[in-house]
Amino acid sequence: MTLSTAAPVAATTPAQVTRPHEAGSAVGTLDAARARSLAVEARIATDPAGFRVLTGERPTGALHIGHYFGTVANRVRLQQAGVEIFLVLADYQVITDRDEAGDLPATVREILLDYLAAGIDADRTTVFTHSAVPALNQLLLPFLSLVSVAELDRNPTVKAETAATGGRAMSGLMLTYPVHQAADILFCHGNLVPVGQDQLPHLEMTRTVARRFNQRYSAADPYFPEPDALLAPSPTILGTDGTKMSKSRGNTLPLGASEDETARWVKRARTDAQRAITYEPETRPEVANLLTIASLCTGSTPEQVADEVGGAGAGRLKALVTEALVEHLRPVRARRAALAADDGPDVLEILARGNARANEIADRTLADVRELMGMVYRHG
Ligand code: TRP
């Protein structure tokens, strides 16, 4: 592999690292994924029980408002619509691009508090960690046999993430984690994966693994579903510096932050030199971002918020955004504080239950896979 020569590109724009002759098909894939997402939304509305969602995140830190207004809101929406959801806290994926995973139990607890405060219901949604589900991880071995090194090498998101490590040699786990993600999704026969654009190549990999497994081992009666992507309907929230909100950039507002911290975060947020506030996402992304946040909190459109502020300028806009965030997040933060209190519930117990359920399902899937592959050795 020649990773040191990979172009340093933003992790969120895989299309940029696509070689020119592939660009057309990458765009085509995105259009196709958008069209499929719309069709899937219509099916969810009529048959929520026909779907099982698998999604999740790397436990690298507490969740921030970008997660809250984006992925988490979408999961809560699907959960309320009656779709069954599995959330993986991908602890093995934390060490794809770093040596130190940090204090994982503490981080996992923070994320569980964020989930519950935001409306994830542990009776309807299964939360689990990679490391607690051995049979899931074992699926990686047969799955790896179904893809070529050249295919692994081509993954634009893996390239971008490796480039973002600033010259670090790519680990084998980094190269293969998209296949591990296929195991995350397929162990529970997940057929729907809410994703941002950067995860589309991984979902394509999952569909490839499922298709090839079925062709090779269960052609008469396909064993794995080929999951659909559900492209995120909500906008990306930017950090104080105008780039995508990300813990490693130090530009985030954690969901559980205090009111003071919220005010300080808004104060730090970049705006521009133009006094009159207008909603122009292309030319004024930082101002548009603040308008979007206010809009998500108040239910007004970003244009309405812009009209309200008008010539009063960025100072007025920031006061309005702070107020909107504090008001909107007050009940979420109150719930979070109650859950986090010393006399609150043991949130890690929720994870123990989720891990038990995930193990039951993974054990069954692995037993089926061994059977289909002719790897059951009966005696006596
Ligand atoms: N890679 C995802 C992220 O960084 C987290 C993840 C792990 C995931 N396994 C998954 C997402 C399976 C969707 C499906 O956000």
mmCIF file of C-alpha atoms and ligand atoms in Angstrom:
data_model
loop_
_atom_site.group_PDB
_atom_site.id
_atom_site.type_symbol
_atom_site.label_atom_id
_atom_site.label_comp_id
_atom_site.label_asym_id
_atom_site.label_seq_id
_atom_site.Cartn_x
_atom_site.Cartn_y
_atom_site.Cartn_z
ATOM 1 C CA MET A 1 0.000 0.000 0.000
ATOM 2 C CA THR A 2 1.168 3.513 -0.695
ATOM 3 C CA LEU A 3 -0.688 5.379 1.969
ATOM 4 C CA SER A 4 1.889 8.049 2.521
ATOM 5 C CA THR A 5 1.088 9.285 -0.973
ATOM 6 C CA ALA A 6 -2.653 9.493 -0.363
ATOM 7 C CA ALA A 7 -3.913 13.031 -0.857
ATOM 8 C CA PRO A 8 -4.778 14.791 2.413
ATOM 9 C CA VAL A 9 -8.493 15.358 2.057
ATOM 10 C CA ALA A 10 -11.384 15.992 4.386
ATOM 11 C CA ALA A 11 -12.719 12.775 5.855
ATOM 12 C CA THR A 12 -16.266 13.740 4.969
ATOM 13 C CA THR A 13 -15.818 14.059 1.223
ATOM 14 C CA PRO A 14 -14.849 10.688 -0.183
ATOM 15 C CA ALA A 15 -15.707 11.839 -3.706
ATOM 16 C CA GLN A 16 -12.645 14.102 -3.614
ATOM 17 C CA VAL A 17 -10.233 11.205 -3.302
ATOM 18 C CA THR A 18 -11.859 9.277 -6.097
ATOM 19 C CA ARG A 19 -9.634 8.993 -9.129
ATOM 20 C CA PRO A 20 -10.957 11.077 -12.042
ATOM 21 C CA HIS A 21 -12.106 8.112 -14.133
ATOM 22 C CA GLU A 22 -14.169 6.888 -11.197
ATOM 23 C CA ALA A 23 -15.730 10.212 -10.299
ATOM 24 C CA GLY A 24 -18.777 9.694 -12.496
ATOM 25 C CA SER A 25 -19.659 6.391 -10.903
ATOM 26 C CA ALA A 26 -19.106 7.773 -7.373
ATOM 27 C CA VAL A 27 -21.568 10.572 -8.077
ATOM 28 C CA GLY A 28 -23.923 8.042 -9.644
ATOM 29 C CA THR A 29 -23.691 5.951 -6.489
ATOM 30 C CA LEU A 30 -24.580 8.943 -4.342
ATOM 31 C CA ASP A 31 -27.598 9.776 -6.500
ATOM 32 C CA ALA A 32 -28.691 6.156 -6.398
ATOM 33 C CA ALA A 33 -28.290 6.071 -2.610
ATOM 34 C CA ARG A 34 -30.400 9.237 -2.312
ATOM 35 C CA ALA A 35 -33.137 7.753 -4.469
ATOM 36 C CA ARG A 36 -33.055 4.474 -2.515
ATOM 37 C CA SER A 37 -33.224 6.415 0.773
ATOM 38 C CA LEU A 38 -36.414 8.140 -0.317
ATOM 39 C CA ALA A 39 -38.010 4.853 -1.330
ATOM 40 C CA VAL A 40 -36.958 3.309 1.995
ATOM 41 C CA GLU A 41 -38.492 6.201 3.978
ATOM 42 C CA ALA A 42 -41.810 5.465 2.297
ATOM 43 C CA ARG A 43 -41.551 1.778 3.230
ATOM 44 C CA ILE A 44 -40.651 2.605 6.848
ATOM 45 C CA ALA A 45 -43.835 4.627 7.153
ATOM 46 C CA THR A 46 -45.987 1.663 6.135
ATOM 47 C CA ASP A 47 -43.952 -1.268 7.500
ATOM 48 C CA PRO A 48 -41.565 -0.258 10.327
ATOM 49 C CA ALA A 49 -41.382 -3.863 11.569
ATOM 50 C CA GLY A 50 -39.838 -4.882 8.232
ATOM 51 C CA PHE A 51 -36.616 -3.118 9.181
ATOM 52 C CA ARG A 52 -33.795 -3.714 11.589
ATOM 53 C CA VAL A 53 -31.390 -0.812 11.903
ATOM 54 C CA LEU A 54 -27.770 -1.263 12.881
ATOM 55 C CA THR A 55 -25.668 1.817 13.417
ATOM 56 C CA GLY A 56 -23.337 3.216 16.047
ATOM 57 C CA GLU A 57 -20.159 5.097 16.764
ATOM 58 C CA ARG A 58 -16.645 4.865 17.994
ATOM 59 C CA PRO A 59 -16.530 5.614 21.732
ATOM 60 C CA THR A 60 -13.949 8.393 21.506
ATOM 61 C CA GLY A 61 -15.801 10.951 23.624
ATOM 62 C CA ALA A 62 -19.158 12.207 24.846
ATOM 63 C CA LEU A 63 -21.629 13.142 22.111
ATOM 64 C CA HIS A 64 -21.918 16.739 20.906
ATOM 65 C CA ILE A 65 -24.774 18.769 19.464
ATOM 66 C CA GLY A 66 -23.775 17.703 15.946
ATOM 67 C CA HIS A 67 -24.609 14.107 16.934
ATOM 68 C CA TYR A 68 -27.691 15.247 18.829
ATOM 69 C CA PHE A 69 -29.285 17.158 15.944
ATOM 70 C CA GLY A 70 -28.010 14.661 13.372
ATOM 71 C CA THR A 71 -27.592 10.930 13.910
ATOM 72 C CA VAL A 72 -29.193 10.700 17.359
ATOM 73 C CA ALA A 73 -32.343 12.659 16.407
ATOM 74 C CA ASN A 74 -32.696 10.402 13.373
ATOM 75 C CA ARG A 75 -32.368 7.253 15.491
ATOM 76 C CA VAL A 76 -34.954 8.499 17.979
ATOM 77 C CA ARG A 77 -37.262 9.271 15.054
ATOM 78 C CA LEU A 78 -36.853 5.722 13.667
ATOM 79 C CA GLN A 79 -37.288 4.234 17.136
ATOM 80 C CA GLN A 80 -40.550 6.173 17.608
ATOM 81 C CA ALA A 81 -41.710 5.012 14.188
ATOM 82 C CA GLY A 82 -41.428 1.416 15.456
ATOM 83 C CA VAL A 83 -38.168 0.314 13.816
ATOM 84 C CA GLU A 84 -35.972 -2.009 15.880
ATOM 85 C CA ILE A 85 -32.538 -0.499 16.460
ATOM 86 C CA PHE A 86 -29.124 -1.890 17.384
ATOM 87 C CA LEU A 87 -26.407 0.576 18.381
ATOM 88 C CA VAL A 88 -22.802 -0.611 18.410
ATOM 89 C CA LEU A 89 -20.250 1.229 20.508
ATOM 90 C CA ALA A 90 -17.383 0.218 18.280
ATOM 91 C CA ASP A 91 -14.585 -0.050 20.814
ATOM 92 C CA TYR A 92 -12.306 -2.116 18.560
ATOM 93 C CA GLN A 93 -12.706 0.596 15.937
ATOM 94 C CA VAL A 94 -11.267 3.215 18.308
ATOM 95 C CA ILE A 95 -7.797 1.710 17.877
ATOM 96 C CA THR A 96 -7.825 1.812 14.072
ATOM 97 C CA ASP A 97 -6.017 5.160 14.053
ATOM 98 C CA ARG A 98 -4.508 5.530 17.551
ATOM 99 C CA ASP A 99 -2.648 3.551 20.205
ATOM 100 C CA GLU A 100 -4.546 4.728 23.253
ATOM 101 C CA ALA A 101 -8.275 4.150 23.543
ATOM 102 C CA GLY A 102 -8.460 6.254 26.716
ATOM 103 C CA ASP A 103 -10.785 5.423 29.588
ATOM 104 C CA LEU A 104 -13.333 3.384 27.636
ATOM 105 C CA PRO A 105 -15.726 2.600 30.514
ATOM 106 C CA ALA A 106 -15.946 6.315 31.344
ATOM 107 C CA THR A 107 -16.463 7.293 27.697
ATOM 108 C CA VAL A 108 -19.043 4.577 27.152
ATOM 109 C CA ARG A 109 -20.924 5.758 30.245
ATOM 110 C CA GLU A 110 -20.982 9.334 28.911
ATOM 111 C CA ILE A 111 -22.406 8.155 25.589
ATOM 112 C CA LEU A 112 -25.045 6.019 27.315
ATOM 113 C CA LEU A 113 -26.103 9.102 29.317
ATOM 114 C CA ASP A 114 -26.281 11.113 26.076
ATOM 115 C CA TYR A 115 -28.373 8.423 24.372
ATOM 116 C CA LEU A 116 -30.863 8.115 27.216
ATOM 117 C CA ALA A 117 -31.147 11.867 27.745
ATOM 118 C CA ALA A 118 -31.815 12.335 24.030
ATOM 119 C CA GLY A 119 -34.634 9.784 23.978
ATOM 120 C CA ILE A 120 -33.072 6.416 23.148
ATOM 121 C CA ASP A 121 -35.232 3.855 24.941
ATOM 122 C CA ALA A 122 -33.240 0.885 26.224
ATOM 123 C CA ASP A 123 -36.344 -1.306 26.124
ATOM 124 C CA ARG A 124 -36.661 -0.799 22.385
ATOM 125 C CA THR A 125 -33.060 -0.227 21.320
ATOM 126 C CA THR A 126 -30.166 -2.634 21.918
ATOM 127 C CA VAL A 127 -26.843 -0.973 22.801
ATOM 128 C CA PHE A 128 -23.701 -3.146 22.801
ATOM 129 C CA THR A 129 -19.922 -2.986 22.466
ATOM 130 C CA HIS A 130 -17.800 -4.867 19.915
ATOM 131 C CA SER A 131 -15.489 -6.380 22.471
ATOM 132 C CA ALA A 132 -18.298 -8.060 24.433
ATOM 133 C CA VAL A 133 -19.602 -10.031 21.442
ATOM 134 C CA PRO A 134 -17.003 -12.636 20.357
ATOM 135 C CA ALA A 135 -19.155 -14.312 17.698
ATOM 136 C CA LEU A 136 -19.621 -10.987 15.897
ATOM 137 C CA ASN A 137 -15.869 -10.563 15.701
ATOM 138 C CA GLN A 138 -15.367 -14.101 14.434
ATOM 139 C CA LEU A 139 -17.547 -13.326 11.397
ATOM 140 C CA LEU A 140 -14.687 -11.104 10.278
ATOM 141 C CA LEU A 141 -12.657 -14.178 9.237
ATOM 142 C CA PRO A 142 -14.994 -15.660 6.605
ATOM 143 C CA PHE A 143 -15.950 -12.139 5.506
ATOM 144 C CA LEU A 144 -12.309 -11.201 4.877
ATOM 145 C CA SER A 145 -12.025 -14.154 2.525
ATOM 146 C CA LEU A 146 -14.704 -12.583 0.339
ATOM 147 C CA VAL A 147 -12.883 -9.331 -0.496
ATOM 148 C CA SER A 148 -9.584 -8.583 -2.197
ATOM 149 C CA VAL A 149 -6.778 -6.448 -0.825
ATOM 150 C CA ALA A 150 -7.209 -4.226 -3.903
ATOM 151 C CA GLU A 151 -10.817 -3.584 -2.891
ATOM 152 C CA LEU A 152 -9.757 -2.750 0.664
ATOM 153 C CA ASP A 153 -7.060 -0.416 -0.679
ATOM 154 C CA ARG A 154 -9.566 1.528 -2.777
ATOM 155 C CA ASN A 155 -11.880 2.591 0.085
ATOM 156 C CA PRO A 156 -11.858 6.420 -0.079
ATOM 157 C CA THR A 157 -12.964 6.907 3.538
ATOM 158 C CA VAL A 158 -10.185 4.697 4.874
ATOM 159 C CA LYS A 159 -7.701 6.645 2.721
ATOM 160 C CA ALA A 160 -8.992 9.975 4.018
ATOM 161 C CA GLU A 161 -8.944 8.826 7.633
ATOM 162 C CA THR A 162 -5.409 7.505 7.257
ATOM 163 C CA ALA A 163 -4.311 10.767 5.666
ATOM 164 C CA ALA A 164 -5.823 12.611 8.648
ATOM 165 C CA THR A 165 -3.489 10.769 11.038
ATOM 166 C CA GLY A 166 -0.601 12.809 9.692
ATOM 167 C CA GLY A 167 1.807 10.217 8.390
ATOM 168 C CA ARG A 168 0.963 7.343 10.710
ATOM 169 C CA ALA A 169 1.439 3.932 9.113
ATOM 170 C CA MET A 170 -1.912 2.326 8.369
ATOM 171 C CA SER A 171 -2.675 -0.588 10.654
ATOM 172 C CA GLY A 172 -4.189 -3.832 9.409
ATOM 173 C CA LEU A 173 -7.232 -3.049 11.502
ATOM 174 C CA MET A 174 -7.651 0.303 9.732
ATOM 175 C CA LEU A 175 -7.464 -1.414 6.343
ATOM 176 C CA THR A 176 -10.020 -4.054 7.289
ATOM 177 C CA TYR A 177 -12.445 -2.179 9.520
ATOM 178 C CA PRO A 178 -15.019 -1.712 6.731
ATOM 179 C CA VAL A 179 -15.321 -5.523 6.674
ATOM 180 C CA HIS A 180 -15.582 -5.550 10.462
ATOM 181 C CA GLN A 181 -18.419 -3.078 9.989
ATOM 182 C CA ALA A 182 -20.068 -5.577 7.649
ATOM 183 C CA ALA A 183 -19.957 -8.040 10.572
ATOM 184 C CA ASP A 184 -21.511 -5.369 12.855
ATOM 185 C CA ILE A 185 -24.398 -5.010 10.450
ATOM 186 C CA LEU A 186 -24.874 -8.579 9.268
ATOM 187 C CA PHE A 187 -24.544 -10.428 12.589
ATOM 188 C CA CYS A 188 -28.046 -9.206 13.506
ATOM 189 C CA HIS A 189 -29.319 -9.294 9.908
ATOM 190 C CA GLY A 190 -29.545 -5.512 9.898
ATOM 191 C CA ASN A 191 -31.149 -4.357 6.663
ATOM 192 C CA LEU A 192 -31.065 -0.605 7.140
ATOM 193 C CA VAL A 193 -28.084 1.578 8.061
ATOM 194 C CA PRO A 194 -28.474 5.325 8.627
ATOM 195 C CA VAL A 195 -25.252 6.856 7.336
ATOM 196 C CA GLY A 196 -23.507 10.047 6.417
ATOM 197 C CA GLN A 197 -21.919 10.209 2.965
ATOM 198 C CA ASP A 198 -18.524 9.217 4.340
ATOM 199 C CA GLN A 199 -19.903 5.822 5.375
ATOM 200 C CA LEU A 200 -21.377 4.947 1.963
ATOM 201 C CA PRO A 201 -18.257 3.066 0.787
ATOM 202 C CA HIS A 202 -18.484 0.890 3.922
ATOM 203 C CA LEU A 203 -22.104 0.116 3.237
ATOM 204 C CA GLU A 204 -21.202 -0.834 -0.337
ATOM 205 C CA MET A 205 -18.600 -3.190 1.182
ATOM 206 C CA THR A 206 -21.274 -4.715 3.433
ATOM 207 C CA ARG A 207 -23.578 -5.286 0.465
ATOM 208 C CA THR A 208 -20.697 -6.908 -1.443
ATOM 209 C CA VAL A 209 -19.851 -9.216 1.474
ATOM 210 C CA ALA A 210 -23.494 -10.245 1.895
ATOM 211 C CA ARG A 211 -23.949 -10.880 -1.834
ATOM 212 C CA ARG A 212 -20.748 -12.926 -2.162
ATOM 213 C CA PHE A 213 -21.458 -14.928 0.974
ATOM 214 C CA ASN A 214 -24.915 -15.744 -0.320
ATOM 215 C CA GLN A 215 -23.594 -16.682 -3.769
ATOM 216 C CA ARG A 216 -20.920 -18.942 -2.347
ATOM 217 C CA TYR A 217 -22.665 -20.590 0.581
ATOM 218 C CA SER A 218 -26.429 -20.160 0.357
ATOM 219 C CA ALA A 219 -27.333 -19.534 -3.261
ATOM 220 C CA ALA A 220 -30.710 -21.293 -3.059
ATOM 221 C CA ASP A 221 -31.885 -19.279 -0.074
ATOM 222 C CA PRO A 222 -29.875 -16.072 0.499
ATOM 223 C CA TYR A 223 -28.828 -15.992 4.165
ATOM 224 C CA PHE A 224 -27.773 -12.352 4.625
ATOM 225 C CA PRO A 225 -29.789 -9.298 3.584
ATOM 226 C CA GLU A 226 -28.124 -6.664 1.395
ATOM 227 C CA PRO A 227 -28.709 -3.664 3.653
ATOM 228 C CA ASP A 228 -29.888 -0.299 2.408
ATOM 229 C CA ALA A 229 -28.312 3.007 3.344
ATOM 230 C CA LEU A 230 -30.537 5.656 4.808
ATOM 231 C CA LEU A 231 -28.839 8.950 4.069
ATOM 232 C CA ALA A 232 -29.027 11.411 6.953
ATOM 233 C CA PRO A 233 -31.882 13.867 6.426
ATOM 234 C CA SER A 234 -30.433 16.453 8.819
ATOM 235 C CA PRO A 235 -27.747 19.039 8.064
ATOM 236 C CA THR A 236 -24.156 18.790 9.242
ATOM 237 C CA ILE A 237 -23.477 21.115 12.176
ATOM 238 C CA LEU A 238 -20.160 22.958 12.028
ATOM 239 C CA GLY A 239 -17.816 23.634 14.934
ATOM 240 C CA THR A 240 -16.563 27.027 16.143
ATOM 241 C CA ASP A 241 -13.902 27.106 13.403
ATOM 242 C CA GLY A 242 -16.377 26.510 10.579
ATOM 243 C CA THR A 243 -15.288 22.913 9.913
ATOM 244 C CA LYS A 244 -17.280 19.761 10.693
ATOM 245 C CA MET A 245 -17.791 19.327 14.432
ATOM 246 C CA SER A 246 -15.293 16.785 15.666
ATOM 247 C CA LYS A 247 -13.716 16.104 19.027
ATOM 248 C CA SER A 248 -10.234 15.860 17.538
ATOM 249 C CA ARG A 249 -10.569 19.433 16.240
ATOM 250 C CA GLY A 250 -11.546 20.809 19.668
ATOM 251 C CA ASN A 251 -14.481 22.706 18.128
ATOM 252 C CA THR A 252 -17.437 20.853 19.652
ATOM 253 C CA LEU A 253 -20.239 21.693 22.033
ATOM 254 C CA PRO A 254 -20.911 18.567 24.125
ATOM 255 C CA LEU A 255 -24.576 17.744 24.596
ATOM 256 C CA GLY A 256 -24.088 17.719 28.373
ATOM 257 C CA ALA A 257 -22.285 21.105 28.518
ATOM 258 C CA SER A 258 -23.463 23.740 31.023
ATOM 259 C CA GLU A 259 -25.277 26.952 30.074
ATOM 260 C CA ASP A 260 -22.056 28.930 30.585
ATOM 261 C CA GLU A 261 -20.121 26.576 28.362
ATOM 262 C CA THR A 262 -22.862 26.887 25.754
ATOM 263 C CA ALA A 263 -22.662 30.693 25.809
ATOM 264 C CA ARG A 264 -18.871 30.567 25.525
ATOM 265 C CA TRP A 265 -19.017 28.110 22.631
ATOM 266 C CA VAL A 266 -21.420 30.349 20.689
ATOM 267 C CA LYS A 267 -19.246 33.382 21.434
ATOM 268 C CA ARG A 268 -16.213 31.589 19.969
ATOM 269 C CA ALA A 269 -18.091 30.541 16.814
ATOM 270 C CA ARG A 270 -16.692 32.162 13.695
ATOM 271 C CA THR A 271 -18.917 34.523 11.682
ATOM 272 C CA ASP A 272 -17.970 36.931 8.883
ATOM 273 C CA ALA A 273 -17.444 40.624 8.193
ATOM 274 C CA GLN A 274 -20.867 41.343 6.728
ATOM 275 C CA ARG A 275 -23.156 43.020 9.252
ATOM 276 C CA ALA A 276 -26.628 42.125 7.906
ATOM 277 C CA ILE A 277 -27.547 38.540 8.717
ATOM 278 C CA THR A 278 -28.746 36.490 5.734
ATOM 279 C CA TYR A 279 -29.092 32.756 5.176
ATOM 280 C CA GLU A 280 -26.659 31.886 2.388
ATOM 281 C CA PRO A 281 -25.169 28.457 3.127
ATOM 282 C CA GLU A 282 -22.877 28.478 0.072
ATOM 283 C CA THR A 283 -21.258 31.863 0.568
ATOM 284 C CA ARG A 284 -21.724 32.390 4.337
ATOM 285 C CA PRO A 285 -21.397 28.882 5.854
ATOM 286 C CA GLU A 286 -20.542 30.007 9.402
ATOM 287 C CA VAL A 287 -23.503 32.388 9.701
ATOM 288 C CA ALA A 288 -25.747 29.790 8.043
ATOM 289 C CA ASN A 289 -24.590 27.238 10.617
ATOM 290 C CA LEU A 290 -25.696 29.462 13.524
ATOM 291 C CA LEU A 291 -29.016 30.097 11.772
ATOM 292 C CA THR A 292 -29.453 26.346 11.284
ATOM 293 C CA ILE A 293 -28.813 25.667 14.973
ATOM 294 C CA ALA A 294 -31.355 28.311 15.993
ATOM 295 C CA SER A 295 -33.821 26.870 13.504
ATOM 296 C CA LEU A 296 -33.380 23.312 14.839
ATOM 297 C CA CYS A 297 -34.060 24.597 18.374
ATOM 298 C CA THR A 298 -37.019 26.869 17.643
ATOM 299 C CA GLY A 299 -38.766 25.237 14.691
ATOM 300 C CA SER A 300 -38.524 28.447 12.609
ATOM 301 C CA THR A 301 -36.791 28.244 9.244
ATOM 302 C CA PRO A 302 -33.208 29.587 9.030
ATOM 303 C CA GLU A 303 -34.528 32.327 6.726
ATOM 304 C CA GLN A 304 -37.054 33.442 9.350
ATOM 305 C CA VAL A 305 -34.331 33.601 11.995
ATOM 306 C CA ALA A 306 -32.161 35.634 9.601
ATOM 307 C CA ASP A 307 -35.018 38.090 8.976
ATOM 308 C CA GLU A 308 -35.550 38.452 12.702
ATOM 309 C CA VAL A 309 -31.915 39.423 13.273
ATOM 310 C CA GLY A 310 -31.444 41.360 10.034
ATOM 311 C CA GLY A 311 -29.232 44.423 10.473
ATOM 312 C CA ALA A 312 -28.669 43.814 14.197
ATOM 313 C CA GLY A 313 -25.625 41.770 13.244
ATOM 314 C CA ALA A 314 -23.654 38.804 14.551
ATOM 315 C CA GLY A 315 -23.807 39.895 18.204
ATOM 316 C CA ARG A 316 -27.595 39.747 18.174
ATOM 317 C CA LEU A 317 -27.538 36.473 16.238
ATOM 318 C CA LYS A 318 -25.241 34.906 18.826
ATOM 319 C CA ALA A 319 -27.429 36.036 21.722
ATOM 320 C CA LEU A 320 -30.413 34.492 19.963
ATOM 321 C CA VAL A 321 -28.574 31.207 19.263
ATOM 322 C CA THR A 322 -27.367 30.905 22.856
ATOM 323 C CA GLU A 323 -30.862 31.477 24.183
ATOM 324 C CA ALA A 324 -32.394 28.991 21.723
ATOM 325 C CA LEU A 325 -29.832 26.287 22.534
ATOM 326 C CA VAL A 326 -30.124 26.732 26.295
ATOM 327 C CA GLU A 327 -33.929 26.604 26.172
ATOM 328 C CA HIS A 328 -34.115 23.685 23.787
ATOM 329 C CA LEU A 329 -31.523 21.576 25.579
ATOM 330 C CA ARG A 330 -32.731 22.358 29.116
ATOM 331 C CA PRO A 331 -34.965 19.263 29.491
ATOM 332 C CA VAL A 332 -32.380 17.006 27.810
ATOM 333 C CA ARG A 333 -29.649 18.275 30.107
ATOM 334 C CA ALA A 334 -31.877 17.964 33.173
ATOM 335 C CA ARG A 335 -32.581 14.332 32.266
ATOM 336 C CA ARG A 336 -28.896 13.738 31.695
ATOM 337 C CA ALA A 337 -27.958 15.236 35.053
ATOM 338 C CA ALA A 338 -30.556 13.106 36.850
ATOM 339 C CA LEU A 339 -29.255 9.951 35.149
ATOM 340 C CA ALA A 340 -25.648 10.876 35.947
ATOM 341 C CA ALA A 341 -26.334 11.629 39.620
ATOM 342 C CA ASP A 342 -24.785 9.421 42.292
ATOM 343 C CA ASP A 343 -28.222 8.126 43.244
ATOM 344 C CA GLY A 344 -29.275 7.729 39.612
ATOM 345 C CA PRO A 345 -29.666 4.396 37.792
ATOM 346 C CA ASP A 346 -26.668 2.264 36.818
ATOM 347 C CA VAL A 347 -26.532 3.065 33.122
ATOM 348 C CA LEU A 348 -23.880 0.438 32.434
ATOM 349 C CA GLU A 349 -26.505 -2.132 33.359
ATOM 350 C CA ILE A 350 -28.264 -1.164 30.125
ATOM 351 C CA LEU A 351 -25.103 -2.063 28.253
ATOM 352 C CA ALA A 352 -24.892 -5.424 30.042
ATOM 353 C CA ARG A 353 -28.422 -6.217 28.876
ATOM 354 C CA GLY A 354 -27.650 -5.081 25.344
ATOM 355 C CA ASN A 355 -24.470 -7.167 25.244
ATOM 356 C CA ALA A 356 -26.370 -10.258 26.415
ATOM 357 C CA ARG A 357 -28.947 -9.820 23.658
ATOM 358 C CA ALA A 358 -26.293 -9.139 21.001
ATOM 359 C CA ASN A 359 -24.411 -12.277 22.088
ATOM 360 C CA GLU A 360 -27.488 -14.457 21.767
ATOM 361 C CA ILE A 361 -28.083 -13.238 18.224
ATOM 362 C CA ALA A 362 -24.414 -13.368 17.215
ATOM 363 C CA ASP A 363 -24.024 -16.935 18.515
ATOM 364 C CA ARG A 364 -26.988 -18.032 16.433
ATOM 365 C CA THR A 365 -25.679 -16.292 13.312
ATOM 366 C CA LEU A 366 -22.203 -17.771 13.711
ATOM 367 C CA ALA A 367 -23.700 -21.246 14.174
ATOM 368 C CA ASP A 368 -25.681 -20.794 10.927
ATOM 369 C CA VAL A 369 -22.594 -19.514 9.128
ATOM 370 C CA ARG A 370 -20.498 -22.512 10.241
ATOM 371 C CA GLU A 371 -23.282 -24.822 9.096
ATOM 372 C CA LEU A 372 -23.547 -23.121 5.693
ATOM 373 C CA MET A 373 -19.753 -23.220 5.290
ATOM 374 C CA GLY A 374 -19.553 -26.909 6.175
ATOM 375 C CA MET A 375 -17.577 -26.301 9.350
ATOM 376 C CA VAL A 376 -19.615 -28.289 11.812
ATOM 377 C CA TYR A 377 -17.795 -31.351 13.104
ATOM 378 C CA ARG A 378 -20.285 -33.723 14.634
ATOM 379 C CA HIS A 379 -19.062 -36.743 16.515
ATOM 380 C CA GLY A 380 -20.443 -39.837 18.169
HETATM 381 N N1 TRP B 1 -17.538 3.903 11.576
HETATM 382 C C1 TRP B 1 -18.667 4.468 12.268
HETATM 383 C C2 TRP B 1 -18.290 5.873 12.715
HETATM 384 O O1 TRP B 1 -17.125 6.184 12.874
HETATM 385 C C3 TRP B 1 -19.093 3.670 13.489
HETATM 386 C C4 TRP B 1 -19.578 2.289 13.156
HETATM 387 C C5 TRP B 1 -19.007 1.099 13.530
HETATM 388 C C6 TRP B 1 -20.706 1.954 12.363
HETATM 389 N N2 TRP B 1 -19.696 0.048 13.044
HETATM 390 C C7 TRP B 1 -20.753 0.525 12.324
HETATM 391 C C8 TRP B 1 -21.684 2.700 11.693
HETATM 392 C C9 TRP B 1 -21.739 -0.140 11.599
HETATM 393 C C10 TRP B 1 -22.661 2.024 10.973
HETATM 394 C C11 TRP B 1 -22.691 0.608 10.930
HETATM 395 O O2 TRP B 1 -19.167 6.674 12.922
#
